[in-house]
Amino acid sequence: MNSKVKKIIIIAAAAVGALYIGISLFFLGHFQFRTTLNGNNVSLKSPAAVGSELKDSASGYVLTITGRRNERDTITAEEIGLSSDFGTGISDVMKTENAFAWPASLFRDTALVSDAVVSYDQNALTEAIDGLSCFDEDNVTDPMDATYGWNGDSFEVVVEAQGSKADKEKVTEAVTAAVNGLQTTLDLDEAGCYEKPSVTSDDPSLQQTVDELNAEITSDLTLDIGAGDTLTISKDTLKDWLVVSDEKASLDSSKVSEYVSSLADEYNTIYTNRTFTTHDGNTITTAGGTYGWWLNEDETAQAIITAFSDGTHAATAVWQEEPAARGDNSQCGKGSFGGDIGSTYVEIDLDAQHVYMWVNGSCVFDTDCVSGKAAAGNATPDGVYPITYKERDAKLVGENYVSPVSYWMPFNGNVGMHDATWRSEFGGEIYLASGSHGCVNLPLSAAQTIFGYVEKGMPVVVYGGMTQEEAQAYLGQVDEQTEEEAAANAEYLANANAIAAKYGIDTTGASVNADGSVSYAIGATIYPDGHITGADGSTIVEAPAAGTTDASGTGTSVDATEAAQAAQSAAAEQAAQAAGSTDAGQ
């Protein structure tokens, strides 16, 4: 490089250096390029010039604040005691800039902040901020996150709502900055002073959730509720049961359980009373009992959840008890198909002590029975029950007994129908004092016949019969009546024997009849009024005339010898006839 070129370079460098130093010296007393102070442009201005501008701005200062709902408020210098008595504060702020680093200010913005530029009453400013319209209850609505919703056919993203709930801390910060910078306007929305939704409609996970939900809600779900009935759980219902966890949609088990519980309330008939028409056409109300529709709620709810998750959308209800039919239980009995009993069932009338076997609406068999001993508190319980099972050659074991039976058909715990070969009689009032421990005793052949008809689950309708108190009261009356009848019969017999003795009638084989008369083996019968008949029923002694008496206290109008001869003659004739009859029969 020649000396001339070197000289030019040195001169240029010196000029640039002098310029740089000159500008640096300038920025020792001025703000640098692209510089703001409390929001005001102070680029290339001296502290004195900035102070002059601030004094002009502070004079009659008014800050107008606009809210998101177009609320407008003002804060005046007078209201907050604003003054521009800032002293050396502006110069102090300017000196925070490195004057010799001014070239950097050509390429970047510098925002300076100072609370020493203006002064005001902080409490007054806080009070003014508290009174802003943006905090009035009528102007405040909470922001709403973007979410998903049902449009009637599918799920879709629901856009967020910004709301108008101002953030007190951010409003205070923005207003304070505006006052410090003597700004005349402040838009709270632009300043970001409002609470924001935490989830927006462009959130990718939200759209993924919507896609997942729509992938699951493809169709209605059907539920086979039994007895030929099918329920439809619509998409509109299913969508309310959906929950999303780990971006996977499934049914809320608690909501499914609530739905199934409502089905149980509607369809369960177990333990309910029924209107029942008996074999003779009488209408009664049955007691409860364990027969009836009984929904297994847990398993049915799980069946719905499984049908939804596996995509089949077809579930079947699970019943703990599933009767033969479904109805309103107001037309049961007399072979009808009403209610849930259907037309094939066993009817046990405890009052009549009789069992009826109904098959397909017809009574195919009936028999006398002996039910539980009512007076001892072992009455067979009323109600409608299902046949639990049936068993041949069972052994019934109780607290004080063991009874082998050929046909065992339980329907209510340990209560059931069975043969009772130890009994020679059935029906009537036997059950009151000599009934079973609760079972329904049947003749052997009858038990065999019914056993051939019944199957597990078949309904057994039990009604009538006396309670323990009723049975004890009734038997007490019977005992009392029996004692009275025995006393009366003893009196009838004594009177008749007295008359028989007067006439020499043989009293062997005396038997008191229901009308108070007494019959003897020889064929004579003596009545309470005193007249006597022979074996053929003809009168052999007339009733005594009024006012006459005999040794028995009963009057007589026939000679005693004549009466005795007549009685003996009648007895002889009866014996002859009996002998002739025997010969002819042989």
Coordinates of C-alpha atoms in Angstrom, one line a residue:
M1 CA 0.0 0.0 0.0
N2 CA 1.5 3.4 -1.0
S3 CA 1.8 6.3 1.3
K4 CA -1.0 8.2 -0.3
V5 CA -3.6 5.5 0.4
K6 CA -2.4 5.1 3.9
K7 CA -2.8 8.8 4.5
I8 CA -6.4 8.7 3.2
I9 CA -7.3 5.8 5.5
I10 CA -5.8 7.5 8.5
I11 CA -7.7 10.7 7.8
A12 CA -11.0 8.8 7.3
A13 CA -10.5 6.9 10.5
A14 CA -9.8 10.0 12.4
A15 CA -12.9 11.6 11.0
V16 CA -15.0 8.6 11.9
G17 CA -13.5 8.6 15.4
A18 CA -14.1 12.3 15.8
L19 CA -17.7 11.8 14.7
Y20 CA -18.3 8.9 17.0
I21 CA -16.8 10.9 19.9
G22 CA -18.9 13.9 19.0
I23 CA -22.1 11.9 18.9
S24 CA -21.2 10.1 22.1
L25 CA -20.7 13.5 23.8
F26 CA -24.1 14.5 22.5
F27 CA -25.7 11.5 24.1
L28 CA -24.1 12.4 27.4
G29 CA -26.9 15.0 27.6
H30 CA -29.6 13.5 25.4
F31 CA -31.6 10.3 25.1
Q32 CA -30.4 7.9 22.5
F33 CA -32.2 6.7 19.3
R34 CA -35.5 4.8 19.6
T35 CA -35.9 5.5 23.3
T36 CA -39.2 5.9 25.3
L37 CA -39.6 7.1 28.9
N38 CA -42.8 5.8 30.6
G39 CA -44.2 5.3 27.2
N40 CA -43.4 8.7 25.8
N41 CA -40.9 9.1 22.9
V42 CA -37.9 10.9 24.2
S43 CA -35.4 10.0 21.4
L44 CA -32.6 12.6 20.9
K45 CA -34.3 14.9 23.5
S46 CA -32.5 16.5 26.5
P47 CA -33.8 16.0 30.0
A48 CA -34.8 19.6 30.0
A49 CA -36.8 19.3 26.9
V50 CA -38.5 16.1 28.1
G51 CA -39.2 17.8 31.5
S52 CA -40.8 20.8 29.7
E53 CA -43.0 18.5 27.7
L54 CA -44.0 16.5 30.8
K55 CA -44.9 19.7 32.6
D56 CA -47.1 20.7 29.8
S57 CA -48.8 17.3 29.7
A58 CA -49.3 17.2 33.5
S59 CA -51.1 20.5 33.4
G60 CA -54.8 19.5 33.3
Y61 CA -54.0 15.9 32.8
V62 CA -56.9 13.5 32.2
L63 CA -56.6 9.7 31.6
T64 CA -59.5 8.2 29.7
I65 CA -59.9 4.5 30.3
T66 CA -62.0 2.2 28.0
G67 CA -63.2 -1.2 29.0
R68 CA -64.2 -4.3 26.9
R69 CA -67.8 -3.6 27.3
N70 CA -67.3 0.1 26.1
E71 CA -67.2 1.4 29.7
R72 CA -65.5 4.8 29.9
D73 CA -63.8 6.2 33.0
T74 CA -61.5 9.1 33.6
I75 CA -58.8 9.9 36.2
T76 CA -57.8 13.5 36.5
A77 CA -54.6 15.1 37.8
E78 CA -56.7 16.9 40.4
E79 CA -58.3 13.6 41.5
I80 CA -55.0 11.9 42.3
G81 CA -52.9 15.0 43.2
L82 CA -50.7 14.7 40.1
S83 CA -47.6 17.0 39.8
S84 CA -44.6 17.2 37.5
D85 CA -42.1 18.1 40.3
F86 CA -39.6 15.5 39.2
G87 CA -36.3 17.3 40.0
T88 CA -33.3 15.4 38.6
G89 CA -35.3 12.3 38.0
I90 CA -35.3 12.6 34.2
S91 CA -31.5 13.2 34.1
D92 CA -31.0 10.2 36.4
V93 CA -32.9 8.0 34.1
M94 CA -31.1 9.2 31.0
K95 CA -27.7 8.5 32.6
T96 CA -28.7 4.8 32.9
E97 CA -27.9 4.6 29.1
N98 CA -24.3 4.2 28.0
A99 CA -23.6 7.2 25.8
F100 CA -20.8 5.5 24.0
A101 CA -23.0 2.5 23.2
W102 CA -25.3 4.7 21.1
P103 CA -24.8 2.8 17.8
A104 CA -26.8 -0.1 19.3
S105 CA -29.8 2.2 19.7
L106 CA -30.0 2.5 15.9
F107 CA -31.1 -1.2 15.8
R108 CA -33.2 -1.7 19.0
D109 CA -35.9 -0.1 21.0
T110 CA -35.2 1.0 24.6
A111 CA -38.1 1.5 27.0
L112 CA -37.2 3.4 30.1
V113 CA -39.4 3.4 33.2
S114 CA -39.2 5.7 36.2
D115 CA -41.6 6.6 39.0
A116 CA -39.7 9.8 39.6
V117 CA -41.0 11.5 36.5
V118 CA -44.3 12.5 38.1
S119 CA -45.7 12.3 41.6
Y120 CA -49.2 11.6 42.8
D121 CA -51.2 10.3 45.8
Q122 CA -50.9 6.5 45.6
N123 CA -53.9 6.0 47.8
A124 CA -56.0 8.3 45.7
L125 CA -54.9 6.4 42.5
T126 CA -55.8 3.1 44.2
E127 CA -59.2 4.4 45.1
A128 CA -59.8 5.6 41.6
I129 CA -58.8 2.2 40.1
D130 CA -61.1 0.4 42.6
G131 CA -64.0 2.6 41.3
L132 CA -63.5 1.8 37.6
S133 CA -66.6 0.5 35.8
C134 CA -64.8 -2.6 34.6
F135 CA -65.2 -3.9 38.1
D136 CA -68.9 -3.3 38.4
E137 CA -70.8 -6.6 38.8
D138 CA -73.1 -5.8 35.9
N139 CA -70.1 -5.6 33.6
V140 CA -68.3 -8.8 34.7
T141 CA -68.8 -12.1 32.9
D142 CA -66.4 -15.0 33.5
P143 CA -64.4 -16.3 30.5
M144 CA -65.4 -19.8 29.3
D145 CA -63.0 -22.4 28.1
A146 CA -63.5 -23.9 24.7
T147 CA -65.1 -27.3 25.1
Y148 CA -67.2 -29.7 23.1
G149 CA -71.0 -30.0 22.7
W150 CA -73.7 -32.0 21.1
N151 CA -75.3 -30.5 18.0
G152 CA -78.1 -33.0 17.9
D153 CA -76.3 -35.6 15.8
S154 CA -72.6 -35.4 16.8
F155 CA -70.1 -33.7 19.0
E156 CA -68.4 -30.5 17.9
V157 CA -65.9 -27.9 19.3
V158 CA -67.7 -25.1 21.2
V159 CA -65.6 -21.9 20.8
E160 CA -64.4 -20.2 24.0
A161 CA -66.0 -17.1 25.4
Q162 CA -63.6 -14.3 26.4
G163 CA -65.9 -12.8 29.0
S164 CA -65.3 -9.4 30.6
K165 CA -63.7 -10.2 33.9
A166 CA -60.9 -7.7 34.5
D167 CA -57.7 -8.8 36.3
K168 CA -57.3 -6.3 39.2
E169 CA -53.6 -6.7 39.3
K170 CA -53.1 -6.1 35.6
V171 CA -55.5 -3.1 35.5
T172 CA -53.6 -1.5 38.4
E173 CA -50.3 -2.1 36.6
A174 CA -51.6 -0.7 33.3
V175 CA -53.2 2.4 34.9
T176 CA -50.1 3.1 37.0
A177 CA -47.9 2.9 33.9
A178 CA -50.2 5.2 31.9
V179 CA -50.2 7.8 34.7
N180 CA -46.5 7.6 35.1
G181 CA -46.1 8.2 31.4
L182 CA -48.9 10.8 31.3
Q183 CA -50.7 8.8 28.7
T184 CA -54.1 10.3 27.9
T185 CA -55.9 7.1 26.8
L186 CA -55.8 3.5 28.0
D187 CA -57.7 0.6 26.4
L188 CA -57.8 -2.2 29.0
D189 CA -58.5 -4.8 26.3
E190 CA -55.5 -3.8 24.3
A191 CA -53.4 -3.7 27.4
G192 CA -54.3 -7.3 28.2
C193 CA -56.1 -6.6 31.4
Y194 CA -58.8 -9.3 31.2
E195 CA -58.7 -12.9 32.3
K196 CA -58.5 -15.3 29.4
P197 CA -59.9 -18.8 28.8
S198 CA -57.3 -21.5 29.6
V199 CA -58.5 -23.6 26.6
T200 CA -59.1 -22.2 23.2
S201 CA -60.8 -23.7 20.2
D202 CA -57.5 -24.3 18.4
D203 CA -56.3 -26.6 21.1
P204 CA -55.3 -29.8 19.3
S205 CA -56.2 -32.0 22.2
L206 CA -59.8 -30.6 22.3
Q207 CA -60.3 -31.5 18.6
Q208 CA -58.8 -34.9 19.3
T209 CA -61.4 -35.4 22.1
V210 CA -64.2 -34.5 19.8
D211 CA -63.0 -36.9 17.2
E212 CA -62.7 -39.6 19.8
L213 CA -66.3 -39.0 21.1
N214 CA -67.7 -39.0 17.6
A215 CA -65.9 -42.3 16.9
E216 CA -67.7 -43.9 19.9
I217 CA -71.2 -42.4 19.3
T218 CA -71.9 -44.2 16.1
S219 CA -75.4 -45.4 16.8
D220 CA -78.1 -46.0 19.4
L221 CA -77.7 -48.9 21.8
T222 CA -80.3 -51.6 22.2
L223 CA -81.1 -53.4 25.4
D224 CA -83.0 -56.7 25.4
I225 CA -85.1 -56.3 28.6
G226 CA -86.6 -59.8 28.4
A227 CA -90.1 -61.1 27.7
G228 CA -89.7 -60.0 24.1
D229 CA -89.2 -56.4 24.9
T230 CA -86.3 -54.3 23.6
L231 CA -85.3 -50.8 24.8
T232 CA -83.4 -48.3 22.8
I233 CA -80.8 -46.0 24.5
S234 CA -80.5 -43.2 22.0
K235 CA -77.3 -41.5 21.0
D236 CA -78.7 -38.4 22.6
T237 CA -78.8 -40.2 26.0
L238 CA -75.5 -42.0 25.5
K239 CA -73.7 -38.7 24.9
D240 CA -74.6 -37.5 28.4
W241 CA -73.0 -40.6 29.8
L242 CA -69.6 -40.2 28.1
V243 CA -66.5 -39.3 29.9
V244 CA -63.0 -38.8 28.4
S245 CA -59.9 -40.0 30.2
D246 CA -56.4 -40.1 28.7
E247 CA -58.1 -39.0 25.4
K248 CA -60.2 -42.1 25.4
A249 CA -64.0 -41.9 25.6
S250 CA -66.1 -44.4 27.7
L251 CA -69.4 -44.5 29.6
D252 CA -69.6 -43.1 33.1
S253 CA -70.4 -46.2 35.1
S254 CA -72.3 -44.1 37.8
K255 CA -74.7 -42.7 35.1
V256 CA -75.2 -46.1 33.6
S257 CA -76.0 -47.5 37.1
E258 CA -78.6 -44.7 37.6
Y259 CA -80.3 -45.7 34.4
V260 CA -80.3 -49.4 35.3
S261 CA -81.7 -48.5 38.7
S262 CA -84.6 -46.7 37.0
L263 CA -85.3 -49.8 35.0
A264 CA -85.4 -51.9 38.1
D265 CA -88.0 -49.5 39.6
E266 CA -90.1 -49.9 36.5
Y267 CA -89.7 -53.6 35.7
N268 CA -89.1 -55.3 39.0
T269 CA -92.2 -57.2 40.4
I270 CA -90.5 -59.2 43.1
Y271 CA -92.0 -58.7 46.5
T272 CA -95.0 -56.8 45.0
N273 CA -98.7 -57.6 45.6
R274 CA -100.9 -58.8 42.8
T275 CA -104.6 -58.8 41.9
F276 CA -105.4 -62.5 41.6
T277 CA -108.6 -64.3 40.5
T278 CA -109.0 -67.6 42.3
H279 CA -110.3 -70.9 41.0
D280 CA -113.8 -70.0 42.1
G281 CA -113.7 -66.5 40.5
N282 CA -113.1 -64.5 43.6
T283 CA -110.7 -61.6 43.3
I284 CA -108.1 -61.2 46.0
T285 CA -104.8 -59.3 46.6
T286 CA -101.9 -61.6 47.1
A287 CA -99.1 -61.0 49.6
G288 CA -95.6 -60.2 48.3
G289 CA -93.3 -63.2 47.9
T290 CA -90.1 -63.8 46.0
Y291 CA -91.6 -64.6 42.6
G292 CA -91.3 -61.8 40.0
W293 CA -88.9 -59.9 37.8
W294 CA -85.8 -59.1 39.7
L295 CA -83.1 -57.2 37.7
N296 CA -79.4 -57.9 38.4
E297 CA -78.4 -54.2 38.3
D298 CA -74.6 -54.6 38.5
E299 CA -74.4 -57.2 35.7
T300 CA -76.9 -55.3 33.5
A301 CA -75.0 -52.1 33.9
Q302 CA -71.7 -53.9 33.0
A303 CA -73.5 -55.5 29.9
I304 CA -74.4 -52.0 28.7
I305 CA -70.8 -50.7 29.2
T306 CA -69.3 -53.7 27.4
A307 CA -71.7 -53.4 24.5
F308 CA -70.7 -49.8 24.1
S309 CA -67.0 -50.3 24.4
D310 CA -66.9 -53.3 22.0
G311 CA -68.9 -51.4 19.4
T312 CA -71.8 -53.9 19.2
H313 CA -74.2 -51.5 20.8
A314 CA -76.5 -54.4 21.7
A315 CA -76.8 -55.5 25.3
T316 CA -79.0 -58.0 27.2
A317 CA -80.4 -57.4 30.7
V318 CA -79.4 -59.9 33.3
W319 CA -82.2 -61.0 35.6
Q320 CA -81.8 -62.8 39.0
E321 CA -85.4 -63.9 38.5
E322 CA -87.1 -64.0 35.1
P323 CA -90.8 -64.9 35.2
A324 CA -92.9 -66.4 32.5
A325 CA -94.6 -63.2 31.4
R326 CA -94.7 -59.5 31.8
G327 CA -97.8 -57.5 32.6
D328 CA -99.3 -55.1 35.1
N329 CA -100.3 -57.8 37.6
S330 CA -103.9 -56.8 37.5
Q331 CA -105.3 -59.8 35.7
C332 CA -103.5 -62.7 37.3
G333 CA -105.2 -66.0 38.0
K334 CA -108.1 -68.2 36.8
G335 CA -105.9 -69.4 34.0
S336 CA -105.4 -66.0 32.5
F337 CA -102.2 -64.7 30.9
G338 CA -102.3 -61.5 32.9
G339 CA -99.4 -60.0 34.9
D340 CA -96.2 -61.9 35.3
I341 CA -97.7 -65.2 36.5
G342 CA -98.8 -66.3 33.1
S343 CA -101.1 -69.3 32.6
T344 CA -99.2 -72.2 34.1
Y345 CA -99.0 -72.1 37.9
V346 CA -99.9 -73.8 41.2
E347 CA -102.7 -72.3 43.2
I348 CA -102.9 -73.2 46.9
D349 CA -106.1 -72.2 48.8
L350 CA -105.3 -72.4 52.5
D351 CA -108.9 -71.7 53.5
A352 CA -110.2 -74.6 51.5
Q353 CA -107.0 -76.7 52.1
H354 CA -106.9 -77.5 48.4
V355 CA -104.3 -77.3 45.6
Y356 CA -105.0 -76.6 42.0
M357 CA -102.6 -77.3 39.1
W358 CA -103.1 -74.9 36.1
V359 CA -101.5 -75.6 32.8
N360 CA -101.9 -73.3 29.8
G361 CA -105.0 -71.7 31.3
S362 CA -106.7 -74.9 32.3
C363 CA -107.0 -76.6 35.7
V364 CA -105.6 -80.0 35.0
F365 CA -105.6 -81.4 38.5
D366 CA -106.7 -80.6 42.1
T367 CA -106.3 -82.2 45.5
D368 CA -106.9 -81.7 49.2
C369 CA -103.8 -80.9 51.3
V370 CA -102.7 -80.1 54.8
S371 CA -100.7 -77.0 55.3
G372 CA -98.7 -75.6 58.2
K373 CA -100.0 -75.9 61.7
A374 CA -101.5 -72.5 62.2
A375 CA -102.2 -72.7 66.0
A376 CA -98.5 -73.4 66.6
G377 CA -97.3 -70.4 64.5
N378 CA -96.2 -72.6 61.6
A379 CA -98.8 -71.4 59.0
T380 CA -97.7 -71.8 55.4
P381 CA -96.8 -68.2 54.3
D382 CA -99.1 -66.4 51.9
G383 CA -97.5 -64.9 48.7
V384 CA -96.3 -65.8 45.3
Y385 CA -93.1 -67.8 45.0
P386 CA -91.2 -69.6 42.3
I387 CA -90.5 -73.4 42.5
T388 CA -86.9 -73.5 43.7
Y389 CA -86.2 -77.0 42.3
K390 CA -87.8 -80.4 42.4
E391 CA -86.2 -83.6 43.8
R392 CA -87.1 -87.3 44.1
D393 CA -86.6 -89.3 47.3
A394 CA -85.6 -86.4 49.5
K395 CA -85.1 -86.4 53.2
L396 CA -86.6 -83.4 55.1
V397 CA -84.8 -82.6 58.3
G398 CA -86.1 -80.3 60.9
E399 CA -85.3 -79.4 64.5
N400 CA -87.2 -82.4 65.9
Y401 CA -87.9 -84.6 62.9
V402 CA -86.6 -86.4 59.8
S403 CA -89.1 -87.2 57.1
P404 CA -88.3 -89.1 54.0
V405 CA -90.5 -88.1 51.1
S406 CA -90.8 -89.3 47.5
Y407 CA -91.6 -86.0 45.9
W408 CA -90.1 -82.7 47.1
M409 CA -91.0 -79.3 45.5
P410 CA -89.7 -76.4 47.6
F411 CA -90.9 -72.8 46.8
N412 CA -90.1 -70.7 49.8
G413 CA -86.9 -71.6 51.5
N414 CA -87.6 -74.8 53.4
V415 CA -91.3 -74.6 52.7
G416 CA -92.6 -76.7 49.8
M417 CA -95.0 -79.3 48.6
H418 CA -94.4 -83.0 49.2
D419 CA -96.2 -86.3 49.8
A420 CA -97.1 -87.2 53.4
T421 CA -97.8 -90.9 53.6
W422 CA -98.0 -90.7 57.4
R423 CA -101.4 -89.0 57.0
S424 CA -104.6 -90.8 56.3
E425 CA -106.7 -87.7 55.8
F426 CA -106.3 -84.4 54.0
G427 CA -108.3 -81.2 53.8
G428 CA -110.8 -79.7 56.2
E429 CA -109.5 -78.1 59.4
I430 CA -106.7 -80.5 60.1
Y431 CA -104.1 -77.9 59.5
L432 CA -105.3 -75.7 62.4
A433 CA -104.2 -78.1 65.2
S434 CA -102.4 -80.9 63.4
G435 CA -100.8 -79.3 60.4
S436 CA -97.2 -79.5 59.2
H437 CA -94.2 -77.4 60.1
G438 CA -95.1 -75.1 57.2
C439 CA -95.0 -77.4 54.2
V440 CA -98.0 -78.3 52.1
N441 CA -98.6 -82.1 52.7
L442 CA -100.2 -84.0 49.8
P443 CA -101.5 -87.5 49.2
L444 CA -98.8 -89.6 47.6
S445 CA -100.5 -89.9 44.2
A446 CA -101.3 -86.2 44.1
A447 CA -97.7 -85.3 44.9
Q448 CA -96.6 -87.6 42.1
T449 CA -99.0 -85.9 39.6
I450 CA -98.1 -82.4 40.5
F451 CA -94.4 -83.3 40.5
G452 CA -94.8 -84.2 36.8
Y453 CA -96.1 -80.8 36.0
V454 CA -93.9 -78.3 38.0
E455 CA -90.6 -77.0 36.9
K456 CA -88.0 -74.7 38.4
G457 CA -89.3 -71.1 38.4
M458 CA -93.0 -72.0 38.0
P459 CA -95.1 -69.6 40.2
V460 CA -96.9 -70.9 43.3
V461 CA -99.7 -68.7 44.5
V462 CA -100.5 -69.2 48.2
Y463 CA -103.4 -67.4 49.9
G464 CA -105.9 -67.6 52.8
G465 CA -105.6 -69.6 56.0
M466 CA -105.9 -68.5 59.6
T467 CA -103.2 -66.7 61.5
Q468 CA -101.9 -68.2 64.8
E469 CA -104.2 -65.9 66.8
E470 CA -107.2 -66.7 64.7
A471 CA -106.5 -70.5 64.8
Q472 CA -106.1 -70.5 68.6
A473 CA -109.3 -68.5 69.1
Y474 CA -111.2 -70.8 66.7
L475 CA -109.9 -74.0 68.3
G476 CA -110.8 -72.5 71.7
Q477 CA -114.4 -72.0 70.6
V478 CA -114.5 -75.5 69.2
D479 CA -113.3 -77.0 72.5
E480 CA -115.8 -75.0 74.4
Q481 CA -118.6 -76.0 72.0
T482 CA -117.5 -79.7 72.3
E483 CA -117.7 -79.5 76.1
E484 CA -121.2 -78.0 75.9
E485 CA -122.3 -80.7 73.5
A486 CA -120.8 -83.4 75.7
A487 CA -122.8 -82.1 78.7
A488 CA -126.0 -81.9 76.7
N489 CA -125.5 -85.4 75.3
A490 CA -124.9 -86.7 78.8
E491 CA -128.2 -85.1 79.9
Y492 CA -130.1 -86.5 76.8
L493 CA -128.6 -90.0 77.6
A494 CA -129.6 -89.9 81.2
N495 CA -133.2 -88.9 80.4
A496 CA -133.5 -91.5 77.7
N497 CA -132.1 -94.3 79.9
A498 CA -134.6 -93.4 82.6
I499 CA -137.5 -93.8 80.1
A500 CA -135.9 -97.0 78.7
A501 CA -135.7 -98.5 82.3
K502 CA -139.4 -97.7 82.8
Y503 CA -140.4 -99.7 79.7
G504 CA -137.8 -102.4 80.1
I505 CA -135.9 -101.5 77.0
D506 CA -132.4 -102.9 76.7
T507 CA -129.9 -99.8 76.8
T508 CA -127.0 -101.7 75.2
G509 CA -125.3 -99.8 72.4
A510 CA -126.8 -96.4 73.4
S511 CA -125.9 -93.6 70.9
V512 CA -126.8 -89.9 71.2
N513 CA -128.0 -88.4 67.9
A514 CA -127.6 -84.8 66.7
D515 CA -131.3 -84.0 67.5
G516 CA -130.8 -85.2 71.1
S517 CA -132.6 -88.5 70.6
V518 CA -130.9 -91.7 71.8
S519 CA -130.8 -94.9 69.8
Y520 CA -130.2 -98.4 71.2
A521 CA -128.9 -101.6 69.7
I522 CA -132.3 -103.3 69.8
G523 CA -133.5 -100.6 67.3
A524 CA -135.6 -98.5 69.6
T525 CA -135.0 -94.7 69.7
I526 CA -136.1 -92.4 72.5
Y527 CA -136.7 -88.8 71.8
P528 CA -136.3 -85.8 74.1
D529 CA -140.1 -85.3 74.1
G530 CA -140.6 -88.9 75.3
H531 CA -141.9 -90.7 72.3
I532 CA -140.3 -93.9 71.2
T533 CA -139.9 -95.4 67.7
G534 CA -139.0 -98.9 66.7
A535 CA -136.4 -100.2 64.3
D536 CA -138.7 -99.4 61.3
G537 CA -139.2 -95.8 62.5
S538 CA -142.8 -96.3 63.5
T539 CA -144.0 -94.8 66.8
I540 CA -144.4 -97.4 69.5
V541 CA -144.9 -95.0 72.4
E542 CA -146.6 -91.7 72.0
A543 CA -145.3 -88.5 73.5
P544 CA -146.8 -88.0 77.0
A545 CA -149.9 -85.9 77.3
A546 CA -149.5 -82.6 79.0
G547 CA -149.7 -82.8 82.8
T548 CA -148.8 -86.5 83.1
T549 CA -145.5 -87.8 84.2
D550 CA -143.7 -91.1 84.8
A551 CA -140.7 -92.2 86.9
S552 CA -138.3 -90.3 84.5
G553 CA -140.2 -87.1 84.9
T554 CA -141.7 -87.6 81.5
G555 CA -145.5 -88.2 81.0
T556 CA -146.8 -91.2 79.2
S557 CA -150.1 -92.5 77.8
V558 CA -149.1 -96.1 77.0
D559 CA -149.0 -99.0 79.4
A560 CA -145.4 -99.9 80.3
T561 CA -145.9 -103.6 79.6
E562 CA -147.3 -102.9 76.2
A563 CA -144.3 -100.6 75.3
A564 CA -141.8 -103.2 76.4
Q565 CA -143.5 -105.9 74.4
A566 CA -143.7 -103.6 71.3
A567 CA -139.9 -102.8 71.7
Q568 CA -139.1 -106.5 72.0
S569 CA -141.3 -107.4 69.1
A570 CA -139.6 -104.7 67.0
A571 CA -136.2 -106.0 67.9
A572 CA -137.1 -109.6 67.0
E573 CA -138.5 -108.5 63.7
Q574 CA -135.3 -106.5 62.9
A575 CA -133.2 -109.5 63.8
A576 CA -135.2 -111.8 61.5
Q577 CA -135.0 -109.3 58.6
A578 CA -131.2 -109.0 59.1
A579 CA -130.9 -112.8 59.1
G580 CA -132.9 -113.1 55.9
S581 CA -130.9 -110.4 54.3
T582 CA -127.6 -112.2 55.1
D583 CA -128.7 -115.4 53.6
A584 CA -129.8 -113.7 50.4
G585 CA -126.4 -111.9 50.2
Q586 CA -124.5 -115.1 50.5

